[in-house]
mmCIF file of C-alpha atoms and ligand atoms in Angstrom:
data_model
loop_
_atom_site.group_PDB
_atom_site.id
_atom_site.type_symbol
_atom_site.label_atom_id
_atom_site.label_comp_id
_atom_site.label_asym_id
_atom_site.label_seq_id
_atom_site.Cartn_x
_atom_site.Cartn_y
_atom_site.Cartn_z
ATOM 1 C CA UNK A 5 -12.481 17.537 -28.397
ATOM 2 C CA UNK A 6 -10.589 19.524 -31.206
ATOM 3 C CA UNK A 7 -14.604 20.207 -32.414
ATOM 4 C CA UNK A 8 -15.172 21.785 -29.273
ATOM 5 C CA UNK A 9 -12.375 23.390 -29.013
ATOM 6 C CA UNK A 10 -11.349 22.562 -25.135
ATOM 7 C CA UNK A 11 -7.482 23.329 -24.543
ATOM 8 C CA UNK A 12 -6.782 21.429 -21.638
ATOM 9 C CA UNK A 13 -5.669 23.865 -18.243
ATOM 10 C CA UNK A 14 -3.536 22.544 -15.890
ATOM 11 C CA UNK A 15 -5.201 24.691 -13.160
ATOM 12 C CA UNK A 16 -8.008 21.839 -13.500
ATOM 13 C CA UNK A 17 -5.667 18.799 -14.000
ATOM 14 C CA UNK A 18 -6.808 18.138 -16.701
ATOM 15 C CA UNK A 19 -5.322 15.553 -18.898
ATOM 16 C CA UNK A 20 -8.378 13.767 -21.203
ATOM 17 C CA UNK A 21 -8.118 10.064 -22.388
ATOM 18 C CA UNK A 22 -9.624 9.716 -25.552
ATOM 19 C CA UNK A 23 -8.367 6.010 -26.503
ATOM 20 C CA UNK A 24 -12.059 4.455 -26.293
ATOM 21 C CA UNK A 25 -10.038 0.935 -26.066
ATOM 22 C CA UNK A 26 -8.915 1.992 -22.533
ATOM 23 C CA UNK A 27 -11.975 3.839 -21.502
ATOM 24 C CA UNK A 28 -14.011 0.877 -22.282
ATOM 25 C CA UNK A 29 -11.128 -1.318 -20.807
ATOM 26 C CA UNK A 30 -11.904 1.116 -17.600
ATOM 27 C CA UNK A 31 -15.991 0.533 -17.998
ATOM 28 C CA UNK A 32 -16.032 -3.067 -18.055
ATOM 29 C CA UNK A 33 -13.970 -3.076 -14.553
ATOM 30 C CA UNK A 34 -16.186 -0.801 -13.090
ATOM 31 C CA UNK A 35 -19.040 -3.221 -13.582
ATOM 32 C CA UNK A 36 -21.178 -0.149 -14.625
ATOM 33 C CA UNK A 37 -24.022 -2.570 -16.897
ATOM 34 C CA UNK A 38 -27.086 -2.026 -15.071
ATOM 35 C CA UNK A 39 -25.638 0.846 -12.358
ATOM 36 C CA UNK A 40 -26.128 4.195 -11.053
ATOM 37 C CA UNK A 41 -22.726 5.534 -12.094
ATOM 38 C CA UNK A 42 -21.591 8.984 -10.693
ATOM 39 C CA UNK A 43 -18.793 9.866 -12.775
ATOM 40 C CA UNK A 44 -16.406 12.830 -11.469
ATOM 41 C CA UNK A 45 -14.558 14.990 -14.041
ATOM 42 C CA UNK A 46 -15.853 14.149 -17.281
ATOM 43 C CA UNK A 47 -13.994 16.725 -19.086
ATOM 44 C CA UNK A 48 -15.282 16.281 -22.828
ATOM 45 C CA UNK A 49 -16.650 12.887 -22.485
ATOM 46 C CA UNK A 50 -14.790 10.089 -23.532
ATOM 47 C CA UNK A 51 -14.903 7.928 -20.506
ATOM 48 C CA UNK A 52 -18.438 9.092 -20.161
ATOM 49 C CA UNK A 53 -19.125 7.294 -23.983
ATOM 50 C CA UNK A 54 -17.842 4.135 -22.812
ATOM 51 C CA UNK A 55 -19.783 3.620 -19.472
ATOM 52 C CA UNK A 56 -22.816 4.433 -21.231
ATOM 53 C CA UNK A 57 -22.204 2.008 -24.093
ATOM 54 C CA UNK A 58 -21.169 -0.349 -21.314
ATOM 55 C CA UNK A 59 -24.505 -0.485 -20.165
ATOM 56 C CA UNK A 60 -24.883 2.072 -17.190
ATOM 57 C CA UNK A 61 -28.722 2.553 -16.282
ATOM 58 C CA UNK A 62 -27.620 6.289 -15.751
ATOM 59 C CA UNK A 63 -24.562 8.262 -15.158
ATOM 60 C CA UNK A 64 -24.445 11.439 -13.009
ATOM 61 C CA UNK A 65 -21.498 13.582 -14.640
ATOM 62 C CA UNK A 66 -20.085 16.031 -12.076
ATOM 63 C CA UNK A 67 -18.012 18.717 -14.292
ATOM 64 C CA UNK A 68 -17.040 21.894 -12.940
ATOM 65 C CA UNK A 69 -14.953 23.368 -16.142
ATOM 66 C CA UNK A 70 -18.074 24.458 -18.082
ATOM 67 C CA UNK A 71 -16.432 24.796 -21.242
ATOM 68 C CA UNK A 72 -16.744 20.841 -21.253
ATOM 69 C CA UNK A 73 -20.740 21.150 -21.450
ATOM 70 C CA UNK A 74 -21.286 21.490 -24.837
ATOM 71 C CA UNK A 75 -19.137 18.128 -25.883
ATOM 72 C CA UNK A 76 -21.001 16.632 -22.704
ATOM 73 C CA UNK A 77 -24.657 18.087 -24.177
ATOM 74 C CA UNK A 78 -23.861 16.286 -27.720
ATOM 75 C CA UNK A 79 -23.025 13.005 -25.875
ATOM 76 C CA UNK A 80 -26.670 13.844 -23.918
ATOM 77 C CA UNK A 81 -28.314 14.233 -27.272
ATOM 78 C CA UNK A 82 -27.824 10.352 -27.826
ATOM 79 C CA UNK A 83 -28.361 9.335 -24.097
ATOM 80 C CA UNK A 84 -31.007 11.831 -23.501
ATOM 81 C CA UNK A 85 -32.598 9.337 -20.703
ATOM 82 C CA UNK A 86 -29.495 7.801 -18.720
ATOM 83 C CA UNK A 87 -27.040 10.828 -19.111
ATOM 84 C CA UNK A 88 -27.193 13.996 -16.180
ATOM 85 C CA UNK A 89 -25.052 16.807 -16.475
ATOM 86 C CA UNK A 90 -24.079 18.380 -13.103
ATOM 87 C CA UNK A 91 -21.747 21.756 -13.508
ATOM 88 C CA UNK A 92 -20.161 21.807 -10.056
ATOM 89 C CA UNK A 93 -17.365 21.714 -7.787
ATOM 90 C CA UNK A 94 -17.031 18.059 -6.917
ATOM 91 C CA UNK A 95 -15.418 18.833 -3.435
ATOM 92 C CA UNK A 96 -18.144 20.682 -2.645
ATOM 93 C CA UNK A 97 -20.946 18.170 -3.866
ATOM 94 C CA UNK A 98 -22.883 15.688 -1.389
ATOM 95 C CA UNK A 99 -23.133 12.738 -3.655
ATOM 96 C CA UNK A 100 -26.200 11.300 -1.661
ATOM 97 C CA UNK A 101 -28.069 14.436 -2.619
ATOM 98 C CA UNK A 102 -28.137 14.161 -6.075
ATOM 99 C CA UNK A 103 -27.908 10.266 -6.682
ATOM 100 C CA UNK A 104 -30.218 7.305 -5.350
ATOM 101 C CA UNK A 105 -27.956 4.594 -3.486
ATOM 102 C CA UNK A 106 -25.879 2.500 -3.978
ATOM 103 C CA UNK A 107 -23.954 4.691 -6.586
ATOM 104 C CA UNK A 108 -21.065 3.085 -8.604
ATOM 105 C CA UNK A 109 -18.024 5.866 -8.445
ATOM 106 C CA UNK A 110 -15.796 6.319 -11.658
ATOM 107 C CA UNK A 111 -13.337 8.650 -12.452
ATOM 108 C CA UNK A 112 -10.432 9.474 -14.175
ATOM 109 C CA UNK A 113 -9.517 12.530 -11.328
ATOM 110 C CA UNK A 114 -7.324 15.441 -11.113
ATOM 111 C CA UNK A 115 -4.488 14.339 -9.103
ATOM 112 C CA UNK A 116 -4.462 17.240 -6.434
ATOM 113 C CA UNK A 117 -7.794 16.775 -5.407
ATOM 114 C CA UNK A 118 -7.960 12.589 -5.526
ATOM 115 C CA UNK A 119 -6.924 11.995 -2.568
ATOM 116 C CA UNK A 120 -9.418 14.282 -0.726
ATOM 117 C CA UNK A 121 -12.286 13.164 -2.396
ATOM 118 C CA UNK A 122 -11.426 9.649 -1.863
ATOM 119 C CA UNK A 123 -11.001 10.188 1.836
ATOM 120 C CA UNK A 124 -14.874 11.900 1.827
ATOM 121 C CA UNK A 125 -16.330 9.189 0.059
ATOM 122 C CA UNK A 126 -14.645 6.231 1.961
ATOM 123 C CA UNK A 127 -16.461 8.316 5.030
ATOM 124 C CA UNK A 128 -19.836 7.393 3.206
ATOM 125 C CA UNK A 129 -19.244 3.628 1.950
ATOM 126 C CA UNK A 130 -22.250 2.223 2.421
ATOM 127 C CA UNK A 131 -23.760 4.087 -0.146
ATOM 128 C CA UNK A 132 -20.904 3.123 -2.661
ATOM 129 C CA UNK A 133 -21.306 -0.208 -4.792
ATOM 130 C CA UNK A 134 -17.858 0.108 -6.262
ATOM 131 C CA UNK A 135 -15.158 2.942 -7.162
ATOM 132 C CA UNK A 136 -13.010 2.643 -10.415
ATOM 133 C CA UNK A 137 -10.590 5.770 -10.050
ATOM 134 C CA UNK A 138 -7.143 6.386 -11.626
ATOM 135 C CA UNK A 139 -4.430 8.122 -10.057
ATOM 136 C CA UNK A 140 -1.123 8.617 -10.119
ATOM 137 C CA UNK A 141 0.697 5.556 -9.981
ATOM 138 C CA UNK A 142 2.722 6.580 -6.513
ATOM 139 C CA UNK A 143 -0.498 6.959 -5.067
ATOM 140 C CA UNK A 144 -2.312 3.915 -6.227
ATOM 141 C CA UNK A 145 0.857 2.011 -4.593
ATOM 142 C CA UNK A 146 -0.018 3.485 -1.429
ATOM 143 C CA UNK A 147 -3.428 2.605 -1.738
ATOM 144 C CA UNK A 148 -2.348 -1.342 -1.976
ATOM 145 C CA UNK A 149 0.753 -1.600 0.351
ATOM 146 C CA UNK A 150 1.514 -4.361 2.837
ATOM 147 C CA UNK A 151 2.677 -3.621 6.184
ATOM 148 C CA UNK A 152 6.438 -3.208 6.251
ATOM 149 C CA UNK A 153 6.569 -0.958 2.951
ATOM 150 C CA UNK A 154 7.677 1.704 2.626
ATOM 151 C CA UNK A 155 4.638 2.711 0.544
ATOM 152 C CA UNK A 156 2.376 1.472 3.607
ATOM 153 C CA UNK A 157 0.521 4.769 5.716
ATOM 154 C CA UNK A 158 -2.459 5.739 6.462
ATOM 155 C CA UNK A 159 -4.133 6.079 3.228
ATOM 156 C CA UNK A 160 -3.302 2.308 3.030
ATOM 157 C CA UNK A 161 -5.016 1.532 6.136
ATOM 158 C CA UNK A 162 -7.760 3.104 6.396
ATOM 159 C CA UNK A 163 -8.746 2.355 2.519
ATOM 160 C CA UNK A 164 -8.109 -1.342 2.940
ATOM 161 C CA UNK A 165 -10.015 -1.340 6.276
ATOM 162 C CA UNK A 166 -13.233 -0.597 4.661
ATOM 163 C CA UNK A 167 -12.426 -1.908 0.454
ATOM 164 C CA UNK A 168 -10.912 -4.706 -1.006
ATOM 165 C CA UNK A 169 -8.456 -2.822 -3.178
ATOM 166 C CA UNK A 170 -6.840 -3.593 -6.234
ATOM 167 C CA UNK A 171 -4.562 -2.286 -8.703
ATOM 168 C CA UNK A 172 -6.368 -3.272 -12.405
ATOM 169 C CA UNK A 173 -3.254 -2.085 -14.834
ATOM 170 C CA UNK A 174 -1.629 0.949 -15.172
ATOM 171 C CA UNK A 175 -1.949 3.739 -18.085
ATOM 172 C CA UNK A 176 1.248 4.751 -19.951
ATOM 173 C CA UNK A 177 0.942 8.943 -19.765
ATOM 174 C CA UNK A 178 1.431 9.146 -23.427
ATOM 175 C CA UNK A 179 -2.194 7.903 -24.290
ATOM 176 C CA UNK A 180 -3.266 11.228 -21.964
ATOM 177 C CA UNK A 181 -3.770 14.326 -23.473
ATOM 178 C CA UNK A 182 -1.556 16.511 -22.508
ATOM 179 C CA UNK A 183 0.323 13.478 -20.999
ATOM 180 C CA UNK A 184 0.863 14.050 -17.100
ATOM 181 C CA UNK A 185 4.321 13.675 -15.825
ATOM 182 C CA UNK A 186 3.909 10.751 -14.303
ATOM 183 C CA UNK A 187 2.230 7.228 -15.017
ATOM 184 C CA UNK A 188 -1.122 6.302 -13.853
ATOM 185 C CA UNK A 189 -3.177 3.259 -11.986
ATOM 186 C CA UNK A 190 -6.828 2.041 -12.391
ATOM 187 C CA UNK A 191 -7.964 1.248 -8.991
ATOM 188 C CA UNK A 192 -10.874 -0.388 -8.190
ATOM 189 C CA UNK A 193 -12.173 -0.257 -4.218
ATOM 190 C CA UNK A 194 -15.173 -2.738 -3.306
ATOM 191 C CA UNK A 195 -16.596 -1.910 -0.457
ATOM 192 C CA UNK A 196 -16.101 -4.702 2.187
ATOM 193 C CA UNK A 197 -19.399 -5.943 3.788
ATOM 194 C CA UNK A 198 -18.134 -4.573 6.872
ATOM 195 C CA UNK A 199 -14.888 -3.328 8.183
ATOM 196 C CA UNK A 200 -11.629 -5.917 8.112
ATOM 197 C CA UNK A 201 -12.042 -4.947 12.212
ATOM 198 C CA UNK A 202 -13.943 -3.096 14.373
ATOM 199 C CA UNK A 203 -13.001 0.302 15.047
ATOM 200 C CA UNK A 204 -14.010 4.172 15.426
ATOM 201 C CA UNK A 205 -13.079 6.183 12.649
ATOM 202 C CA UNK A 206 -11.634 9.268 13.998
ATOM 203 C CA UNK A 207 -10.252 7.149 16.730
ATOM 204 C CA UNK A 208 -8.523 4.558 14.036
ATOM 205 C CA UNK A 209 -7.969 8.514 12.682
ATOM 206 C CA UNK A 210 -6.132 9.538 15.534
ATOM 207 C CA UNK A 211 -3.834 6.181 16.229
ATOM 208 C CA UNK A 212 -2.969 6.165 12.447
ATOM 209 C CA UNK A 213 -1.897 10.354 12.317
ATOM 210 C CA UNK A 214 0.613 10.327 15.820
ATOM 211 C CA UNK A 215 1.892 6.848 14.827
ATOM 212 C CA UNK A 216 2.388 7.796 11.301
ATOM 213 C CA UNK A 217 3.449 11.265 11.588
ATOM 214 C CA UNK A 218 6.395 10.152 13.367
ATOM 215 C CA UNK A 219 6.519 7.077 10.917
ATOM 216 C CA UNK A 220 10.145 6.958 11.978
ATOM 217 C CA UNK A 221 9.889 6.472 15.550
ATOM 218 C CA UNK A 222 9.236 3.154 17.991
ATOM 219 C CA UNK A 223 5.609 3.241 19.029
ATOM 220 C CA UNK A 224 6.233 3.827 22.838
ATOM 221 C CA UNK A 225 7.128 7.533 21.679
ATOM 222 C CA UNK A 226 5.071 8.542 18.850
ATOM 223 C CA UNK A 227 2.082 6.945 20.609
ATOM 224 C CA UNK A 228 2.907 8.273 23.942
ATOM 225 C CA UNK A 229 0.365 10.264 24.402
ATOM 226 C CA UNK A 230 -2.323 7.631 24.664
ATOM 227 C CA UNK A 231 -0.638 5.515 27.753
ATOM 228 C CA UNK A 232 -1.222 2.725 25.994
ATOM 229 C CA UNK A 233 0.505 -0.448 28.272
ATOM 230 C CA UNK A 234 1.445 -2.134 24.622
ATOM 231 C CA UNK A 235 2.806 -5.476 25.618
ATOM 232 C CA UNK A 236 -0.712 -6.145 27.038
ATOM 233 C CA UNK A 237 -2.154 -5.779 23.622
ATOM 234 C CA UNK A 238 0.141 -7.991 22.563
ATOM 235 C CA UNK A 239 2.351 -4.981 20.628
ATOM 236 C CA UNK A 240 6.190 -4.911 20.677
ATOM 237 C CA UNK A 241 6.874 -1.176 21.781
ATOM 238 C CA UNK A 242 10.115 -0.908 19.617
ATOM 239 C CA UNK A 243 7.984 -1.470 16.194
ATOM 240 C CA UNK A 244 7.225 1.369 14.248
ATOM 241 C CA UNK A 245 4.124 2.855 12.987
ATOM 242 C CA UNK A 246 4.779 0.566 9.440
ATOM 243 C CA UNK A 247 5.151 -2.150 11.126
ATOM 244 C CA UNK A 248 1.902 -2.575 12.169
ATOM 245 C CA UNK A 249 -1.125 -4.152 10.689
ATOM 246 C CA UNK A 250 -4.787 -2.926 9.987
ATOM 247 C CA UNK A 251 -6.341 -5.013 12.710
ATOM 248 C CA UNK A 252 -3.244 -3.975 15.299
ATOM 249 C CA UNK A 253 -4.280 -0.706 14.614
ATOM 250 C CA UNK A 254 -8.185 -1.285 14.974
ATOM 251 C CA UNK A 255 -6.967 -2.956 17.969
ATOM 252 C CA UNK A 256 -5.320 0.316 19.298
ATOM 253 C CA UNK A 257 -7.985 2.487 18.328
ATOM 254 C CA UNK A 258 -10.179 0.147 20.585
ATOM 255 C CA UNK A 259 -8.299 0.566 23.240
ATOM 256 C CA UNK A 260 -7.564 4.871 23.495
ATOM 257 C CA UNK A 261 -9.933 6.946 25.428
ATOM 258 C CA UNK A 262 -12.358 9.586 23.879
HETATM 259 N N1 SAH B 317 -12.410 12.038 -17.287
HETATM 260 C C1 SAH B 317 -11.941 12.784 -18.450
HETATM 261 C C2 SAH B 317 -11.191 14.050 -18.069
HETATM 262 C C3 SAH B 317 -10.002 13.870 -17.163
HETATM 263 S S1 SAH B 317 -9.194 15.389 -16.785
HETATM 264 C C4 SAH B 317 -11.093 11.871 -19.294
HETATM 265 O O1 SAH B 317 -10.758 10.793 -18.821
HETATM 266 O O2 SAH B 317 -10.752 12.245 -20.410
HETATM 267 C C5 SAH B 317 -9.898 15.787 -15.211
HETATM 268 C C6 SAH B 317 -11.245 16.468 -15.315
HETATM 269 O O3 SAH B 317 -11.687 16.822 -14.002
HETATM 270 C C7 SAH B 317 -11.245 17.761 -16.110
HETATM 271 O O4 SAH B 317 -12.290 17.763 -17.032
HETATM 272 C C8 SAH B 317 -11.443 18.861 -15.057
HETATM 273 O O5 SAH B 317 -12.111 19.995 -15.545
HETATM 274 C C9 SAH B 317 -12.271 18.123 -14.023
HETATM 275 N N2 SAH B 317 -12.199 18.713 -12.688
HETATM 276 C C10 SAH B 317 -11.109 19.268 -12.088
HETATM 277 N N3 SAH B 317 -11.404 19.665 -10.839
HETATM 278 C C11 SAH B 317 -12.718 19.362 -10.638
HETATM 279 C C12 SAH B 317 -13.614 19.521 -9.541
HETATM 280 N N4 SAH B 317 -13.199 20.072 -8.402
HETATM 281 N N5 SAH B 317 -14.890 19.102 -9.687
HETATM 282 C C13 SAH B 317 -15.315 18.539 -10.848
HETATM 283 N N6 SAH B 317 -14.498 18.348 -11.906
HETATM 284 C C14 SAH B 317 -13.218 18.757 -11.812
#
């Protein structure tokens, strides 16, 4: 990295692990041997190294700072047949147009734009084998809670609805350079077969944002607006929003009109 000379910004979140024990730790969870892997945020390369000396059958690097390139174009001069360099915005990027499917997601992400790009991708799951990300810690947390947390919301339901999600181990911030505030989770997310419960995604959308919004609330107000009867579906109007779990809310977003 010092070779290249890449001073990391903050504008870009960047904060580069360069301890190849944990970015191989991170490449044998992802199960990349033998994958597609589209890997988001390279920065100079280090994870990159590691998933394809894991045994990746190609990895699809989506950088957008492009003073990473040239550390990225050394690492392509060894893997000149399994390693593509794409300089680009990954929130503006349709993974599906540049990869064959499934695709195996890794990433080590900026924080401010994880959770969006998460959220876009779980819309597109069934062309996702697996997704090995690392975030924040807070976040990963509310990527795994139970019902009756106070970590449990949306993101938790609607992520666990379509993946199995764990937390692998978490990442002291000192072995990031700079190190972020804040310590940080390896997630994986395997894509169920099919959904825990059937439901409509913008409707599950909809249930989850007016009973969550108002997270505080009994359902019979912050889900007025749907004239739901409750106690028909078998749901205690005086709960609130966290009480609730993933199939109650499938259930709900069954039952609200269009
Ligand atoms: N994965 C590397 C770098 C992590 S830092 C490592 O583990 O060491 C986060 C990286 O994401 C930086 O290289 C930053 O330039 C890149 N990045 C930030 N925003 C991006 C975006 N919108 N699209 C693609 N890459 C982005």
């Amino acid at each position: 990295m010092s070779k290249h000379e890449i001073y990391a910004k903050r504008s870009l979140g960047q904060h580069f692990l360069l301890d190849t024990n944990l970015t191989d730790k991170i490449a044998r969870i992802a199960n990349v041997k033998g994958s597609t892997v589209i890997e988001i945020g390279p920065g100079p390369g280090g994870l990159t190294r590691s998933l394809l000396m894991n045994g990746a059958k190609k990895v699809i690097a989506i950088e957008k700072d492009p003073r990473c390139l040239a550390a990225l174009l050394e690492l392509q001069s060894f893997y000149s047949e399994s390693l593509i360099i794409v300089e680009a915005d990954a929130m503006n990027i349709d993974l599906s147009q540049i990869s064959s499917k499934p695709f195996n997601i890794v990433a080590n992400l900026p924080y401010n734009i994880s959770t969006p790009l998460l959220i876009g991708w779980l819309q597109k799951i069934k062309s996702i084998s697996q997704m090995t990300l690392t975030f924040q810690k807070e976040v990963a947390d509310r990527l795994v809670a139970s019902p009756s947390t106070k970590a449990y919301g949306r993101l938790s339901v609607i992520t666990q609805w379509l993946c199995n999600v764990n937390i692998q181990f978490n990442i002291d911030s000192l072995a990031f350079v700079p190190p972020p505030k804040v310590v940080s989770s390896v997630v994986t997310l395997l894509p169920r077969n099919k959904p825990s419960a059937p439901a409509d995604w913008l409707k599950l959308e909809k249930v989850t944002y007016a009973a969550f919004n108002q997270r505080r609330k009994m359902l019979r107000s912050s889900l007025k607006k749907f004239n739901l009867d409750l106690p028909s579906l078998g749901i205690n109007p005086t709960l609130r929003a966290e009480n609730l779990t993933i199939e109650q809310f499938c259930q709900l977003a069954r039952s609200i009109r269009d």
